[in-house]
Structures are given as C-alpha cells and as structure tokens.
PDB file of C-alpha atoms in Angstrom:
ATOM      1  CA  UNK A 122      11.699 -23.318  -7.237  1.00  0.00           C
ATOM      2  CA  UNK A 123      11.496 -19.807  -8.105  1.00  0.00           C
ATOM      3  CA  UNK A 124       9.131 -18.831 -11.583  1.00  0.00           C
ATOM      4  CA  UNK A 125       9.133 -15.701 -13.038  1.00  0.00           C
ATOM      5  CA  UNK A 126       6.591 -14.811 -15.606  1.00  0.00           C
ATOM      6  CA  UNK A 127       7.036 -11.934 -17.595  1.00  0.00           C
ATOM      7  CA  UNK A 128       3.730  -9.885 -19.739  1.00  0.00           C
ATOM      8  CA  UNK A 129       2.935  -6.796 -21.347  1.00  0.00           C
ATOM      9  CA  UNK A 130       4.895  -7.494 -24.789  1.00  0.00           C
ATOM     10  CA  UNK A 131       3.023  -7.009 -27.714  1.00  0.00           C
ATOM     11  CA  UNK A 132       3.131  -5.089 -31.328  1.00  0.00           C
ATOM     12  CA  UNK A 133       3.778  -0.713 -31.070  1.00  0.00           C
ATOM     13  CA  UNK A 134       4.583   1.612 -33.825  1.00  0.00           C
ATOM     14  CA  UNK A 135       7.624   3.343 -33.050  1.00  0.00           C
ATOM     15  CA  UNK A 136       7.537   6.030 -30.944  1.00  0.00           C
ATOM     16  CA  UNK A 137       5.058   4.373 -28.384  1.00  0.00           C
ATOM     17  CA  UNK A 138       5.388   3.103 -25.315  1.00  0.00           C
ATOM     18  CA  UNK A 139       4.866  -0.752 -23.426  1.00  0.00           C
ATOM     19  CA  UNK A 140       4.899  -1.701 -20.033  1.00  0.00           C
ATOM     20  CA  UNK A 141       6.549  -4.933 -18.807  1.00  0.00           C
ATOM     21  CA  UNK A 142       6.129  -6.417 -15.609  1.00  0.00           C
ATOM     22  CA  UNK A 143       7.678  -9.546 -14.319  1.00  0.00           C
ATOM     23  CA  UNK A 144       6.093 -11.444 -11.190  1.00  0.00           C
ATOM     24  CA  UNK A 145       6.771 -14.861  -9.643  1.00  0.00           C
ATOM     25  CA  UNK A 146       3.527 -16.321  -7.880  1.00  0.00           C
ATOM     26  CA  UNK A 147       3.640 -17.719  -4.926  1.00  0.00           C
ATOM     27  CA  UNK A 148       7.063 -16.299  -3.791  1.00  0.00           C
ATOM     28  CA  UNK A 149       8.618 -13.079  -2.691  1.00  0.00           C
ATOM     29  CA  UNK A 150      11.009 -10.934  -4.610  1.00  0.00           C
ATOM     30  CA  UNK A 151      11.832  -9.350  -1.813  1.00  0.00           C
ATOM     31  CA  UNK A 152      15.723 -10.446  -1.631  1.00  0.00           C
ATOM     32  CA  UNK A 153      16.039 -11.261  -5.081  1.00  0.00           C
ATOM     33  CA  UNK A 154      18.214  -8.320  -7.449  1.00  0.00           C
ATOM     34  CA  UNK A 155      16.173  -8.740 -10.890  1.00  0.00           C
ATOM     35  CA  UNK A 156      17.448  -8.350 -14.260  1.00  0.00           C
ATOM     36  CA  UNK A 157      15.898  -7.315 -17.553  1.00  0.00           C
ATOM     37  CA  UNK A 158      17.857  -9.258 -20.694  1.00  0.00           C
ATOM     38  CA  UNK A 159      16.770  -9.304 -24.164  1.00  0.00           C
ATOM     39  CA  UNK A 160      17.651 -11.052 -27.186  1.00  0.00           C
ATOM     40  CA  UNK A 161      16.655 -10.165 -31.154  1.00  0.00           C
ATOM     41  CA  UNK A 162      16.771 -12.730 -33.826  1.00  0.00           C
ATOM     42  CA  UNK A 163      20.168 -13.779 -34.968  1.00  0.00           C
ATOM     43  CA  UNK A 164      21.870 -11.599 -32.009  1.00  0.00           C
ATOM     44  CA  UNK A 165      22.908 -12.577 -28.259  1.00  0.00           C
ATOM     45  CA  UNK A 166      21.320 -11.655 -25.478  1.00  0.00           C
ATOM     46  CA  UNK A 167      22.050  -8.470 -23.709  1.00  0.00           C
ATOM     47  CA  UNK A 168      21.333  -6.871 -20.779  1.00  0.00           C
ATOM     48  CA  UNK A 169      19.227  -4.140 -20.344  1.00  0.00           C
ATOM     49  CA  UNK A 170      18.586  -2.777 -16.909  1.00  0.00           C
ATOM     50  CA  UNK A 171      18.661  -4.273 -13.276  1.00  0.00           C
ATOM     51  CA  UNK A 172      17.021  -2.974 -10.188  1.00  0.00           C
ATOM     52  CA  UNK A 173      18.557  -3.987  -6.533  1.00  0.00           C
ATOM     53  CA  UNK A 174      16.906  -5.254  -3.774  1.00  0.00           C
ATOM     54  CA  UNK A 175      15.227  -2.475  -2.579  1.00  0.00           C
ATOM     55  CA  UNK A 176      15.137  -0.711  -5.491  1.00  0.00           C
ATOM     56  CA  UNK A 177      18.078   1.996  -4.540  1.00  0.00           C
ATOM     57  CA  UNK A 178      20.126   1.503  -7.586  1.00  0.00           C
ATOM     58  CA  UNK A 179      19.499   0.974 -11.117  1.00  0.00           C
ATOM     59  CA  UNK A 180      21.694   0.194 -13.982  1.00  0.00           C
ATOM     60  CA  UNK A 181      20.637   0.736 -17.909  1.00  0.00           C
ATOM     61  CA  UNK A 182      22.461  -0.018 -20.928  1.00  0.00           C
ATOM     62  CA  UNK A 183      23.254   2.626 -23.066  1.00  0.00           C
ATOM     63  CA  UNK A 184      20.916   1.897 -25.769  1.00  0.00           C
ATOM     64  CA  UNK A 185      18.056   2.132 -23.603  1.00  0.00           C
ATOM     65  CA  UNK A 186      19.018   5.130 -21.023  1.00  0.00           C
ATOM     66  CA  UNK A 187      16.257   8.023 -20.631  1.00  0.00           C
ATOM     67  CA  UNK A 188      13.969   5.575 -22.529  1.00  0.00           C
ATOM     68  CA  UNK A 189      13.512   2.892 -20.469  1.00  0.00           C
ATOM     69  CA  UNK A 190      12.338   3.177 -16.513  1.00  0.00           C
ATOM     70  CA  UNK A 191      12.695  -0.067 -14.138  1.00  0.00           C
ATOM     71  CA  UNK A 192      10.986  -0.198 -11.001  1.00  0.00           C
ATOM     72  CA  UNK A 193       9.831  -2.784  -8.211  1.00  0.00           C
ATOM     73  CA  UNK A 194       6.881  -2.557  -6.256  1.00  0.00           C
ATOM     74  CA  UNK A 195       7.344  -5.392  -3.265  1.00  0.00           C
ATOM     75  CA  UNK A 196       4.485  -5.119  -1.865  1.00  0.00           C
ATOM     76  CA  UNK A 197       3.091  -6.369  -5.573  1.00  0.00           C
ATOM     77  CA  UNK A 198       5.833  -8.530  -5.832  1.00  0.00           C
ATOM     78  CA  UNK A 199       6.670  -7.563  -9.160  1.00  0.00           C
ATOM     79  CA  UNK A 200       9.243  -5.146 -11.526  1.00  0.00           C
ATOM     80  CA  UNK A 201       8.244  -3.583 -14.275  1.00  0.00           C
ATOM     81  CA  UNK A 202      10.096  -1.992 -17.168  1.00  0.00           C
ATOM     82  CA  UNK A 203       8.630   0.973 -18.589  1.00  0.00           C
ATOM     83  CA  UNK A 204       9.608   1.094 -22.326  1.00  0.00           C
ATOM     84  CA  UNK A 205       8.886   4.864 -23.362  1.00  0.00           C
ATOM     85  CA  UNK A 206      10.132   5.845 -27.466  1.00  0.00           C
ATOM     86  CA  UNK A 207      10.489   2.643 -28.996  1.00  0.00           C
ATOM     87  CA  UNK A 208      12.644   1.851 -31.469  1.00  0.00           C
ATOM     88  CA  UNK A 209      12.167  -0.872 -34.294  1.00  0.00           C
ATOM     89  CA  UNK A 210      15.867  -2.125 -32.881  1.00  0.00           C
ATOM     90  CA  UNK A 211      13.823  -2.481 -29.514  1.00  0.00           C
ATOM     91  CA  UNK A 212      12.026  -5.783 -30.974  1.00  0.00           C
ATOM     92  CA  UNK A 213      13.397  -8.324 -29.003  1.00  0.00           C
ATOM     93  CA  UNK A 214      12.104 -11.294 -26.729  1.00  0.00           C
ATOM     94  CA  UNK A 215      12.808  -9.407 -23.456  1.00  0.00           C
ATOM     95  CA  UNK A 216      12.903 -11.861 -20.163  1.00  0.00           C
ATOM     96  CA  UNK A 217      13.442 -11.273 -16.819  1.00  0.00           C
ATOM     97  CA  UNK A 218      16.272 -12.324 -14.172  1.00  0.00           C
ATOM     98  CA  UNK A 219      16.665 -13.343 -10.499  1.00  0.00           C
ATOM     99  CA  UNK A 220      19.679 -13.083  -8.682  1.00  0.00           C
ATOM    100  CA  UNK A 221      19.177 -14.195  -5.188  1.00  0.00           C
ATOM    101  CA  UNK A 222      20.916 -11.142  -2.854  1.00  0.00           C
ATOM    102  CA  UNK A 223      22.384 -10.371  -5.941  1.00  0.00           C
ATOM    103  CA  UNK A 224      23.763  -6.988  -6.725  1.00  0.00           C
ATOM    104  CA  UNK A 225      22.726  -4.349  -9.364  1.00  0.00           C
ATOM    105  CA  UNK A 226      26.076  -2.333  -9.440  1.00  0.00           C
ATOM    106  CA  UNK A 227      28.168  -0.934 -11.992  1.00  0.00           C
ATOM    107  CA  UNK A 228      27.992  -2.422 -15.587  1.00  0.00           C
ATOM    108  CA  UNK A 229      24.469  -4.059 -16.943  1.00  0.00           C
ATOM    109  CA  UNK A 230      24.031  -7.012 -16.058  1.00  0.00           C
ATOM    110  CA  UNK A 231      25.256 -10.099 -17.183  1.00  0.00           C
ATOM    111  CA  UNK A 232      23.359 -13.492 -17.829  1.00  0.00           C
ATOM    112  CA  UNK A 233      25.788 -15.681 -15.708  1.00  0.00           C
ATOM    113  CA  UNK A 234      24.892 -13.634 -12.246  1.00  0.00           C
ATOM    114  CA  UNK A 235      21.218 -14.633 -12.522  1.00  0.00           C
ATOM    115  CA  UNK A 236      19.868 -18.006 -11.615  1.00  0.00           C
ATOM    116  CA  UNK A 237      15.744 -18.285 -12.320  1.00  0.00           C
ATOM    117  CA  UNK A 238      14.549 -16.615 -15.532  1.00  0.00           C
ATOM    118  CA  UNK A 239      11.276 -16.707 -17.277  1.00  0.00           C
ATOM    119  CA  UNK A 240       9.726 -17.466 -20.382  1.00  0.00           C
ATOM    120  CA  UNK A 241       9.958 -14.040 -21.817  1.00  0.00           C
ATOM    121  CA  UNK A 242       7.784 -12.092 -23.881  1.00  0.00           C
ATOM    122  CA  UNK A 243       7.800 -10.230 -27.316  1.00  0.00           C
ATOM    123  CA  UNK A 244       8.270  -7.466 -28.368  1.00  0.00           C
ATOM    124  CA  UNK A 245       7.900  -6.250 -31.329  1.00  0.00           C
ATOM    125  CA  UNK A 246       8.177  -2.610 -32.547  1.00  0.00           C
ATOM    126  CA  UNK A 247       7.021  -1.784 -36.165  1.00  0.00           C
ATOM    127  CA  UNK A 248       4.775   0.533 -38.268  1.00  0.00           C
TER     128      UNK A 248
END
C-alpha cells in the first residue's frame, strides 16, 4: 500500500517562504500524478497544484499562481511545493495526493481523482 508523508510545514511571517516535499518510502512515484490539497479550519479542502507524471504539466489554483512552484524529482522520489510570499490565508494543513497514471490537466485537482494521501502537515503563516 502506497504512504505518502508530507514535511517542511511549520510557522513563517508573511511574506516568507516554506518548502514542502512529499515522499513515499519504499515505493516509486514514478507513474503516480500527485496532488497538493489543503484545508483551513472551518473550510473544505481545496486543491492547490498537481504535477503529471513526468512532470510536463502543472496546474495551480488561482490563489496560489506565481507564488507557489511544484516540482518532482524521480530520481528522489519525491514533489515538492515551493511556497514563495505567504499569505496569513495560506495557513492550512496542506497534504499530498496520488493518482495512479492519473492526469494533471485542465482544472486543479479534485479530491475524488486521488487514491493514497498522507498525513499532512501545517502550515501556519502569521506575524
């Protein structure tokens, strides 16, 4: 069974910057799309940026787009979200999504089109 385990969260004044990543020991990402979702107290979870399979197209939401970066290095076996000018409406648990030869086309993704998450990990931006 696939297990994802997200790090990097943590507490940054606005403005700054964090660095996700998202890895799953012991197994390849290799033909897995992966998804970055969030969700803030009180509010659903949305999506906020997907990478493919080999990393040749990338979806953001709007709310995040020229802020946030996602990349995937295989050989690593792990995506990362680079989260540049944070915003206090940032703070979020943000958790990451596998969608086995999924897709990463169009619209951000949705939760139903992913099938192994992880925990997650906090984020919290505040002066």
């Amino acid at each position: 069974q696939l297990q994802l385990v997200e790090s990097g969260g943590g507490l940054v004044e606005p403005g700054g910057s964090l660095r996700l990543s998202c890895a799953a020991p012991g197994f390849t990402l290799d033909y897995y799309a992966i998804g970055w979702f969030r969700q803030a107290p009180g509010k659903e979870r949305e999506g906020v940026s997907c990478i493919s399979i080999i990393g040749s197209s990338t979806i953001y939401a709007d709310s995040v787009k020229g802020r946030f970066t996602i990349s995937r290095d295989n050989a690593k076996n792990t995506v990362y979200l680079q989260m540049n000018s944070l915003k206090p409406e940032d703070t979020a648990v943000y958790s990451c999504a596998a969608a086995y030869r999924g897709r990463c086309t169009g619209a951000v993704p949705t939760s139903q089109a992913y099938s192994y998450w992880g925990q997650g990990t906090q984020v919290t931006v505040s002066s």
